[in-house]
Every structure is written in structure tokens, then in C-alpha cells.
Coordinates of C-alpha atoms and ligand atoms in Angstrom, one line a residue:
M508 CA 89.4 102.1 77.4
I509 CA 86.6 100.7 80.0
S510 CA 88.9 98.0 81.0
L511 CA 91.9 100.8 81.3
Q512 CA 89.4 102.9 83.3
S513 CA 88.8 99.9 85.8
L514 CA 92.8 99.2 86.2
D515 CA 93.3 103.3 86.6
L516 CA 90.6 103.0 89.3
E517 CA 92.6 100.1 90.8
V518 CA 95.5 101.6 91.0
R519 CA 94.2 104.9 92.3
R520 CA 92.3 102.5 95.2
L521 CA 95.7 100.7 96.0
T522 CA 97.6 103.7 96.2
E523 CA 95.1 105.5 98.4
E524 CA 95.0 102.2 100.8
I525 CA 98.8 102.6 100.8
A526 CA 98.8 106.2 101.8
E527 CA 96.2 105.6 104.4
W528 CA 97.5 103.4 106.4
P529 CA 100.5 105.5 107.8
K530 CA 97.7 108.1 108.9
R531 CA 95.6 105.8 110.6
V532 CA 98.9 104.4 112.5
A533 CA 99.8 107.9 113.5
N534 CA 96.1 108.7 114.6
R535 CA 96.1 105.7 116.8
A536 CA 100.0 106.7 117.9
A537 CA 98.3 110.2 118.9
D538 CA 95.4 108.8 120.7
L539 CA 97.7 106.6 122.8
E540 CA 99.9 109.5 123.5
K541 CA 97.0 111.3 124.7
A542 CA 95.6 108.5 127.2
Q543 CA 99.0 108.2 128.3
K544 CA 99.5 111.9 129.4
H545 CA 95.9 111.7 130.9
L546 CA 97.3 108.7 132.7
A547 CA 100.3 110.5 133.9
S548 CA 98.3 113.4 135.1
I549 CA 96.1 111.1 137.1
T550 CA 99.2 109.6 138.8
E551 CA 100.4 112.9 139.6
S552 CA 97.4 114.1 141.7
L553 CA 97.6 111.2 143.5
G554 CA 101.1 111.6 144.3
K555 CA 100.0 115.4 145.5
E556 CA 97.1 113.8 147.5
E557 CA 99.5 111.6 149.3
A558 CA 102.1 114.2 149.8
L559 CA 98.8 116.6 151.2
R560 CA 98.0 113.6 153.5
R561 CA 101.6 113.4 155.0
R562 CA 101.9 117.0 155.5
Q563 CA 98.3 116.8 157.4
E564 CA 99.4 114.0 159.7
L565 CA 102.7 115.8 160.6
D566 CA 100.6 119.1 161.4
V567 CA 98.1 116.7 163.2
K568 CA 100.9 115.3 165.5
D569 CA 102.5 118.6 166.0
H570 CA 98.8 120.2 167.3
Q571 CA 98.4 117.2 169.5
Q572 CA 102.0 117.6 171.1
K573 CA 101.2 121.1 171.7
A574 CA 97.7 120.4 173.3
A575 CA 99.5 118.0 175.7
R576 CA 102.1 120.3 176.6
L577 CA 99.8 123.3 177.1
R578 CA 97.7 120.7 179.5
K579 CA 100.6 119.9 181.6
Q580 CA 101.0 123.7 182.1
M581 CA 97.7 123.8 183.0
D582 CA 98.5 121.8 186.2
V583 CA 100.9 124.7 187.4
V584 CA 98.9 127.9 186.4
T585 CA 98.2 129.9 189.4
T586 CA 95.8 132.4 187.7
T587 CA 92.6 132.3 186.0
T588 CA 93.6 134.7 183.3
Q589 CA 96.7 132.3 182.7
A590 CA 94.0 129.2 182.8
S591 CA 91.6 130.7 180.5
A592 CA 94.5 131.9 178.1
L593 CA 95.8 128.2 178.0
E594 CA 92.2 126.7 177.7
H595 CA 91.9 128.8 174.6
E596 CA 95.2 127.7 173.1
I597 CA 94.1 124.0 173.8
N598 CA 90.9 124.6 171.9
F599 CA 92.4 126.1 168.9
A600 CA 94.9 123.2 168.6
E601 CA 92.0 120.8 169.0
A602 CA 90.2 122.7 166.4
E603 CA 93.2 122.5 164.1
I604 CA 93.3 118.8 164.8
T605 CA 89.6 118.0 164.0
R606 CA 90.1 120.5 160.7
L607 CA 93.2 118.7 159.6
E608 CA 91.4 114.9 160.0
D609 CA 88.3 116.3 158.1
A610 CA 90.6 117.3 155.3
E611 CA 92.5 114.3 155.4
L612 CA 89.2 112.2 154.9
E613 CA 88.3 114.5 151.8
S614 CA 91.7 113.8 150.6
M615 CA 91.2 110.0 150.7
E616 CA 87.9 110.3 148.9
R617 CA 89.7 112.1 146.3
S618 CA 92.2 109.6 146.1
E619 CA 89.7 107.0 145.9
Q620 CA 88.1 108.5 143.0
L621 CA 91.7 109.0 141.2
E622 CA 92.5 105.5 141.8
A623 CA 89.3 104.4 139.8
Q624 CA 90.1 106.8 137.1
K625 CA 93.7 105.6 137.2
A626 CA 92.6 102.0 136.4
E627 CA 90.3 103.0 133.7
A628 CA 93.1 105.1 132.1
E629 CA 95.2 102.2 132.3
E630 CA 92.9 100.1 130.8
T631 CA 92.6 102.7 128.0
V632 CA 96.2 103.0 127.6
A633 CA 96.4 99.3 127.2
N634 CA 93.8 98.9 124.8
L635 CA 95.2 101.7 122.6
A636 CA 98.8 100.1 122.8
R637 CA 97.5 97.1 121.4
A638 CA 95.3 98.5 118.7
H639 CA 98.5 100.8 117.6
A640 CA 100.4 97.9 117.4
A641 CA 98.1 95.4 115.5
D642 CA 97.5 98.3 113.0
K643 CA 101.2 98.9 112.5
A644 CA 101.2 95.1 111.7
R645 CA 98.4 95.6 109.6
A646 CA 99.7 98.7 107.6
A647 CA 103.0 96.8 106.9
E648 CA 101.1 93.7 105.6
V649 CA 98.7 95.8 103.5
T650 CA 101.5 97.9 102.2
E651 CA 103.3 94.9 101.0
S652 CA 100.7 93.0 99.6
H653 CA 99.1 96.1 97.7
R654 CA 102.5 96.9 96.2
A655 CA 102.6 93.8 95.1
L656 CA 99.2 94.2 93.3
L657 CA 100.1 97.4 92.0
V658 CA 103.2 95.9 90.0
D659 CA 101.0 93.4 88.6
V660 CA 98.1 95.8 87.8
N661 CA 100.3 98.4 86.4
A662 CA 101.7 95.9 84.0
R663 CA 98.4 94.9 83.0
R664 CA 97.6 98.5 82.5
N665 CA 100.7 99.4 80.3
E666 CA 100.1 96.3 78.2
L667 CA 96.3 97.7 77.7
R668 CA 97.5 101.2 76.9
S669 CA 100.1 99.6 74.3
T670 CA 96.8 98.3 72.4
I671 CA 94.9 101.6 72.4
E672 CA 95.6 104.3 69.7
E673 CA 97.4 107.4 70.6
S674 CA 94.9 110.0 70.0
A675 CA 92.1 108.4 71.8
L676 CA 94.8 107.4 74.7
S677 CA 95.8 111.1 75.0
M678 CA 92.1 112.3 75.0
Y679 CA 91.5 109.8 77.7
D680 CA 94.3 110.6 79.9
R681 CA 93.5 114.3 79.5
I682 CA 89.5 113.9 80.7
A683 CA 90.8 111.5 83.2
K684 CA 93.4 114.1 84.7
S685 CA 90.9 117.0 85.1
R686 CA 87.8 114.5 85.8
G687 CA 89.3 112.1 87.7
T688 CA 87.6 109.3 85.5
A689 CA 87.4 109.7 81.8
L690 CA 84.6 107.3 80.7
A691 CA 81.0 107.2 81.9
E692 CA 78.3 105.0 81.3
G693 CA 75.3 106.3 79.6
V694 CA 72.3 104.8 81.7
D695 CA 68.7 105.8 81.3
H696 CA 69.0 108.7 79.4
K697 CA 71.8 109.8 82.2
C698 CA 75.4 110.2 82.3
S699 CA 76.5 108.2 85.4
A700 CA 79.3 110.3 86.4
C701 CA 77.2 113.6 86.7
Q702 CA 73.6 112.4 86.4
M703 CA 72.9 115.1 83.9
V704 CA 70.4 114.0 81.6
V705 CA 71.9 113.2 77.8
R706 CA 69.6 115.1 75.4
P707 CA 67.3 112.6 73.2
Q708 CA 69.2 113.3 69.7
R709 CA 72.8 112.3 71.3
W710 CA 71.2 109.6 73.5
N711 CA 69.7 108.2 70.2
D712 CA 73.5 108.9 68.6
L713 CA 75.2 107.0 71.5
R714 CA 72.7 104.3 70.9
D715 CA 72.9 103.8 67.5
R716 CA 76.2 104.6 66.3
S717 CA 78.3 102.4 64.3
N718 CA 82.1 101.4 65.2
D719 CA 83.5 104.0 63.0
E720 CA 81.8 107.0 64.5
T721 CA 83.9 109.2 66.4
M722 CA 83.3 109.1 70.4
L723 CA 80.8 111.3 72.2
T724 CA 81.1 113.1 75.3
C725 CA 79.1 114.0 78.1
E726 CA 77.6 117.7 77.5
T727 CA 78.0 118.3 80.9
C728 CA 80.9 116.9 82.0
G729 CA 82.8 116.2 79.4
R730 CA 83.5 112.6 79.9
L731 CA 83.1 110.0 77.1
L732 CA 80.1 108.2 76.9
Y733 CA 79.1 104.6 76.2
W734 CA 76.3 102.7 76.2
D735 CA 75.8 99.0 77.3
P736 CA 72.5 97.6 76.2
A737 CA 72.8 94.3 78.4
R738 CA 72.8 97.0 81.5
D739 CA 70.5 99.4 80.2
A740 CA 66.8 98.9 79.9
P741 CA 65.2 96.9 77.0
Q742 CA 65.6 98.7 74.2
K743 CA 63.8 98.9 70.9
K744 CA 66.7 97.6 68.5
P745 CA 67.8 94.0 69.5
S746 CA 69.7 94.1 66.3
K747 CA 72.2 96.7 67.6
N748 CA 72.5 94.4 71.0
E749 CA 76.1 94.8 71.2
S750 CA 78.3 96.7 73.8
I751 CA 79.3 100.3 72.6
A752 CA 81.8 99.6 75.1
A753 CA 83.3 96.8 73.4
S754 CA 83.0 99.0 70.0
I755 CA 85.0 101.7 71.3
V756 CA 87.6 99.4 72.0
R757 CA 87.6 98.2 68.7
A758 CA 87.4 101.1 67.1
L759 CA 90.2 102.3 68.7
Ligands
ZN856 ZN1 78.7 113.5 82.5

């Protein structure tokens, strides 16, 4: 039954790992998608800055042309009122040109920062794409090899189960189903599964019992206890120096 439990745990481990890989691949794909979206939003912002600067340049040209036109009109004005009105308009156009050129510089600074962010985002996307591809390949490999292992372990498991007595097997299955594992080694007066102390009388029964005695369970977690003198601390009775584990299997 100890061998059966180790095979059962192996089946569980292989099954869980097979199930784990698609999740890992999906998580990686989600990370990649997120990074791609981030890159797309940076690219979009860069496009917006460029469009903004094109508009600003056109506006600057408009104001320059207007200022040039106004200066020509200055040559033909006759009154000081007209002259000061034109001057006012020229000043306004020049102020607008300065404002737009400053704004253009600010936009260029933002673009520079965005370009740096874009390069970083592109690297992230490339790394994640590589990792995603590697995960996918690894997932396929692991799934294939684990499935082959499962066939082998299950065959050994079925063979072993056929050698264990029916009632013991159903007890094992019942405890394994509710507790995850059916067997627990008694180590240092404790159940190694739930860590609760085994009472002295029960501990002595466990340590001293012979092959024909019924199986002992942990009073706290209900698992079947076994005791391995080879593993536990040096005990008083070297004559009983045989594994109870082996005796359980033989008793069944
Ligand atoms: Zn226990």
C-alpha cells in the first residue's frame, strides 16, 4: 500500500503538471497581449504628436504669411490709427508664431520620451513572444512525456491494486478520496501527515504489533498509520526490527 500511495502521488503529480502547462501558456499569452496593447497605445500617441506638429507647422506658416501681408500694408497706410491697428495684428501673429513654435518643441520632447518607451515596449513584446513560443513547445513536450509516464505508472498501479485485498483497498480508497492520502508514517510519536501526537498506548500498538493485527488509524486525521523502524529513532526492541510498512502489505 505504501508503494500504491507513491504511485498514486506520482499519478497526481503528473496529472497536475499536465494541467498546469496550458495555464502557464495562457498566462504568458495574456502578458504578451497586454504588452502588445501597451506598444500599440505608445505608437498611437506618437502618431498623435506627429499630427499635432504638422498642424502647428501649418498654423505657423499661416501666421507668417499673415504677418508678411500686414507688413506690406504698413507701407501704404496713411493714418496713425491704421498703423497702430496693423502693428497690433502683426504683434499678435508673431506672438502666435512664438507660442506655436514653443508648443512644437514640447511635442518633440514628448515624442522623444515616447520613442524611448516604444523601444522598451518593443523589446518586452519580443521577449514575451519568445517566452510564449518556448512555453508552448515545452508544454507540448511535457504533456507528451507525462502522458507516456502516466500509462506506465497506471499499469504498475493496477497491477499492484490487484494484489491488495478488497476491503483494505476500499478503505485505502475511501481515506485517500477524503484526505488526499490514505497512509501516514508515524514518526517520533506523531502522525507525519497531520503532525498530531499519537497517544502512547496507540504508539506502542503501532510499534509492537504483529502482522495479523488490524490496521491502526490516526485518531486525528483518520489516515492509516505505519511505522518504519529504519527511519524512526533507535528503539528499544531490535527484535521487532522490521518495517511495519512491509507487514501491512504482507497482511493484506
Ligand atoms: Zn494524522
